Amino acid sequence: MTKVLLFAALVACIAVPFRVFVKGEQTKHRYKTTLALNGVMFFGLMLFTGVMMFSGNAFAAETAETAAAAASSTATGLGYIAAALSIGMSCIGGGIAVASAASAALGAISEDSSILGKSLIFVGLAEGVCLYGLIIAFMIIGKL
């Protein structure tokens, strides 16, 4: 029953804008109808999923061993996520920095070849950001 309702909501959210924008019926009334229907379907679906998510049984009493094991596994999992984010975000930032610095360095070198050493320093500093993220990730994993 739940899967059928979710599928119907998905089809309704896709079908109305498709009819308005693809068929060319772009009137002010159609825009308002589409916006209202999408808002009702979105917030209705969010309310429905919130009720379904929190309608389960809650167990208040847990043994000390299960609580400690759950806390330990949560901390370990968050540590691995932190290490992954450390590497990933530093590599994204380093890639953006290298792209900017290298393109500017190539332009400057094409005009004056004597500034090759100075431009390589800036590109190397940008690459160092990735290495710092890797070092931090090793430090995080070492603490786990």
mmCIF file with all atom_site columns, N, CA and C in Angstrom, residues 4-31:
data_model
loop_
_atom_site.group_PDB
_atom_site.id
_atom_site.type_symbol
_atom_site.label_atom_id
_atom_site.label_alt_id
_atom_site.label_comp_id
_atom_site.label_asym_id
_atom_site.label_entity_id
_atom_site.label_seq_id
_atom_site.pdbx_PDB_ins_code
_atom_site.Cartn_x
_atom_site.Cartn_y
_atom_site.Cartn_z
_atom_site.occupancy
_atom_site.B_iso_or_equiv
_atom_site.pdbx_formal_charge
_atom_site.auth_seq_id
_atom_site.auth_comp_id
_atom_site.auth_asym_id
_atom_site.auth_atom_id
_atom_site.pdbx_PDB_model_num
ATOM 1  N N  . VAL A 1 4  ? 2.555  1.878  -3.362  1.00 0.00 ? 4  VAL A N  1
ATOM 2  C CA . VAL A 1 4  ? 1.615  2.367  -4.369  1.00 0.00 ? 4  VAL A CA 1
ATOM 3  C C  . VAL A 1 4  ? 1.381  3.863  -4.188  1.00 0.00 ? 4  VAL A C  1
ATOM 4  N N  . LEU A 1 5  ? 1.240  4.316  -2.930  1.00 0.00 ? 5  LEU A N  1
ATOM 5  C CA . LEU A 1 5  ? 1.032  5.735  -2.681  1.00 0.00 ? 5  LEU A CA 1
ATOM 6  C C  . LEU A 1 5  ? 2.259  6.562  -3.077  1.00 0.00 ? 5  LEU A C  1
ATOM 7  N N  . LEU A 1 6  ? 3.437  6.056  -2.765  1.00 0.00 ? 6  LEU A N  1
ATOM 8  C CA . LEU A 1 6  ? 4.656  6.776  -3.138  1.00 0.00 ? 6  LEU A CA 1
ATOM 9  C C  . LEU A 1 6  ? 4.814  6.849  -4.654  1.00 0.00 ? 6  LEU A C  1
ATOM 10 N N  . PHE A 1 7  ? 4.470  5.769  -5.359  1.00 0.00 ? 7  PHE A N  1
ATOM 11 C CA . PHE A 1 7  ? 4.557  5.775  -6.810  1.00 0.00 ? 7  PHE A CA 1
ATOM 12 C C  . PHE A 1 7  ? 3.541  6.747  -7.403  1.00 0.00 ? 7  PHE A C  1
ATOM 13 N N  . ALA A 1 8  ? 2.334  6.787  -6.848  1.00 0.00 ? 8  ALA A N  1
ATOM 14 C CA . ALA A 1 8  ? 1.314  7.707  -7.350  1.00 0.00 ? 8  ALA A CA 1
ATOM 15 C C  . ALA A 1 8  ? 1.732  9.158  -7.131  1.00 0.00 ? 8  ALA A C  1
ATOM 16 N N  . ALA A 1 9  ? 2.343  9.448  -5.986  1.00 0.00 ? 9  ALA A N  1
ATOM 17 C CA . ALA A 1 9  ? 2.804  10.812 -5.726  1.00 0.00 ? 9  ALA A CA 1
ATOM 18 C C  . ALA A 1 9  ? 3.919  11.202 -6.688  1.00 0.00 ? 9  ALA A C  1
ATOM 19 N N  . LEU A 1 10 ? 4.811  10.274 -6.967  1.00 0.00 ? 10 LEU A N  1
ATOM 20 C CA . LEU A 1 10 ? 5.896  10.545 -7.903  1.00 0.00 ? 10 LEU A CA 1
ATOM 21 C C  . LEU A 1 10 ? 5.363  10.808 -9.309  1.00 0.00 ? 10 LEU A C  1
ATOM 22 N N  . VAL A 1 11 ? 4.417  10.001 -9.751  1.00 0.00 ? 11 VAL A N  1
ATOM 23 C CA . VAL A 1 11 ? 3.836  10.189 -11.085 1.00 0.00 ? 11 VAL A CA 1
ATOM 24 C C  . VAL A 1 11 ? 3.108  11.519 -11.170 1.00 0.00 ? 11 VAL A C  1
ATOM 25 N N  . ALA A 1 12 ? 2.389  11.895 -10.105 1.00 0.00 ? 12 ALA A N  1
ATOM 26 C CA . ALA A 1 12 ? 1.667  13.164 -10.125 1.00 0.00 ? 12 ALA A CA 1
ATOM 27 C C  . ALA A 1 12 ? 2.624  14.348 -10.156 1.00 0.00 ? 12 ALA A C  1
ATOM 28 N N  . CYS A 1 13 ? 3.745  14.239 -9.452  1.00 0.00 ? 13 CYS A N  1
ATOM 29 C CA . CYS A 1 13 ? 4.716  15.342 -9.437  1.00 0.00 ? 13 CYS A CA 1
ATOM 30 C C  . CYS A 1 13 ? 5.408  15.499 -10.783 1.00 0.00 ? 13 CYS A C  1
ATOM 31 N N  . ILE A 1 14 ? 5.502  14.431 -11.544 1.00 0.00 ? 14 ILE A N  1
ATOM 32 C CA . ILE A 1 14 ? 6.177  14.505 -12.835 1.00 0.00 ? 14 ILE A CA 1
ATOM 33 C C  . ILE A 1 14 ? 5.195  14.827 -13.962 1.00 0.00 ? 14 ILE A C  1
ATOM 34 N N  . ALA A 1 15 ? 3.974  14.309 -13.888 1.00 0.00 ? 15 ALA A N  1
ATOM 35 C CA . ALA A 1 15 ? 3.031  14.412 -15.004 1.00 0.00 ? 15 ALA A CA 1
ATOM 36 C C  . ALA A 1 15 ? 2.532  15.832 -15.221 1.00 0.00 ? 15 ALA A C  1
ATOM 37 N N  . VAL A 1 16 ? 2.230  16.565 -14.156 1.00 0.00 ? 16 VAL A N  1
ATOM 38 C CA . VAL A 1 16 ? 1.656  17.897 -14.326 1.00 0.00 ? 16 VAL A CA 1
ATOM 39 C C  . VAL A 1 16 ? 2.657  18.878 -14.932 1.00 0.00 ? 16 VAL A C  1
ATOM 40 N N  . PRO A 1 17 ? 3.897  18.967 -14.419 1.00 0.00 ? 17 PRO A N  1
ATOM 41 C CA . PRO A 1 17 ? 4.845  19.870 -15.088 1.00 0.00 ? 17 PRO A CA 1
ATOM 42 C C  . PRO A 1 17 ? 5.166  19.437 -16.512 1.00 0.00 ? 17 PRO A C  1
ATOM 43 N N  . PHE A 1 18 ? 5.151  18.140 -16.782 1.00 0.00 ? 18 PHE A N  1
ATOM 44 C CA . PHE A 1 18 ? 5.398  17.656 -18.136 1.00 0.00 ? 18 PHE A CA 1
ATOM 45 C C  . PHE A 1 18 ? 4.327  18.171 -19.078 1.00 0.00 ? 18 PHE A C  1
ATOM 46 N N  . ARG A 1 19 ? 3.083  18.106 -18.636 1.00 0.00 ? 19 ARG A N  1
ATOM 47 C CA . ARG A 1 19 ? 1.987  18.560 -19.482 1.00 0.00 ? 19 ARG A CA 1
ATOM 48 C C  . ARG A 1 19 ? 2.070  20.063 -19.720 1.00 0.00 ? 19 ARG A C  1
ATOM 49 N N  . VAL A 1 20 ? 2.448  20.808 -18.703 1.00 0.00 ? 20 VAL A N  1
ATOM 50 C CA . VAL A 1 20 ? 2.483  22.264 -18.837 1.00 0.00 ? 20 VAL A CA 1
ATOM 51 C C  . VAL A 1 20 ? 3.633  22.715 -19.712 1.00 0.00 ? 20 VAL A C  1
ATOM 52 N N  . PHE A 1 21 ? 4.832  22.179 -19.475 1.00 0.00 ? 21 PHE A N  1
ATOM 53 C CA . PHE A 1 21 ? 6.006  22.717 -20.140 1.00 0.00 ? 21 PHE A CA 1
ATOM 54 C C  . PHE A 1 21 ? 6.293  22.071 -21.487 1.00 0.00 ? 21 PHE A C  1
ATOM 55 N N  . VAL A 1 22 ? 5.925  20.826 -21.687 1.00 0.00 ? 22 VAL A N  1
ATOM 56 C CA . VAL A 1 22 ? 6.223  20.162 -22.948 1.00 0.00 ? 22 VAL A CA 1
ATOM 57 C C  . VAL A 1 22 ? 5.149  20.446 -23.990 1.00 0.00 ? 22 VAL A C  1
ATOM 58 N N  . LYS A 1 23 ? 3.900  20.443 -23.581 1.00 0.00 ? 23 LYS A N  1
ATOM 59 C CA . LYS A 1 23 ? 2.832  20.665 -24.549 1.00 0.00 ? 23 LYS A CA 1
ATOM 60 C C  . LYS A 1 23 ? 2.659  22.131 -24.911 1.00 0.00 ? 23 LYS A C  1
ATOM 61 N N  . GLY A 1 24 ? 3.296  23.012 -24.189 1.00 0.00 ? 24 GLY A N  1
ATOM 62 C CA . GLY A 1 24 ? 3.233  24.418 -24.558 1.00 0.00 ? 24 GLY A CA 1
ATOM 63 C C  . GLY A 1 24 ? 2.071  25.169 -23.960 1.00 0.00 ? 24 GLY A C  1
ATOM 64 N N  . GLU A 1 25 ? 1.354  24.576 -23.030 1.00 0.00 ? 25 GLU A N  1
ATOM 65 C CA . GLU A 1 25 ? 0.226  25.262 -22.411 1.00 0.00 ? 25 GLU A CA 1
ATOM 66 C C  . GLU A 1 25 ? 0.745  26.134 -21.270 1.00 0.00 ? 25 GLU A C  1
ATOM 67 N N  . GLN A 1 26 ? 1.425  27.192 -21.608 1.00 0.00 ? 26 GLN A N  1
ATOM 68 C CA . GLN A 1 26 ? 2.084  28.012 -20.606 1.00 0.00 ? 26 GLN A CA 1
ATOM 69 C C  . GLN A 1 26 ? 1.256  29.259 -20.314 1.00 0.00 ? 26 GLN A C  1
ATOM 70 N N  . THR A 1 27 ? 0.221  29.082 -19.579 1.00 0.00 ? 27 THR A N  1
ATOM 71 C CA . THR A 1 27 ? -0.574 30.223 -19.162 1.00 0.00 ? 27 THR A CA 1
ATOM 72 C C  . THR A 1 27 ? -0.324 30.475 -17.688 1.00 0.00 ? 27 THR A C  1
ATOM 73 N N  . LYS A 1 28 ? -0.752 31.635 -17.240 1.00 0.00 ? 28 LYS A N  1
ATOM 74 C CA . LYS A 1 28 ? -0.543 31.991 -15.841 1.00 0.00 ? 28 LYS A CA 1
ATOM 75 C C  . LYS A 1 28 ? -1.310 31.045 -14.920 1.00 0.00 ? 28 LYS A C  1
ATOM 76 N N  . HIS A 1 29 ? -2.483 30.648 -15.338 1.00 0.00 ? 29 HIS A N  1
ATOM 77 C CA . HIS A 1 29 ? -3.287 29.728 -14.535 1.00 0.00 ? 29 HIS A CA 1
ATOM 78 C C  . HIS A 1 29 ? -2.605 28.371 -14.410 1.00 0.00 ? 29 HIS A C  1
ATOM 79 N N  . ARG A 1 30 ? -1.996 27.908 -15.484 1.00 0.00 ? 30 ARG A N  1
ATOM 80 C CA . ARG A 1 30 ? -1.302 26.615 -15.461 1.00 0.00 ? 30 ARG A CA 1
ATOM 81 C C  . ARG A 1 30 ? -0.101 26.649 -14.522 1.00 0.00 ? 30 ARG A C  1
ATOM 82 N N  . TYR A 1 31 ? 0.623  27.768 -14.533 1.00 0.00 ? 31 TYR A N  1
ATOM 83 C CA . TYR A 1 31 ? 1.777  27.882 -13.637 1.00 0.00 ? 31 TYR A CA 1
ATOM 84 C C  . TYR A 1 31 ? 1.335  27.815 -12.178 1.00 0.00 ? 31 TYR A C  1
#
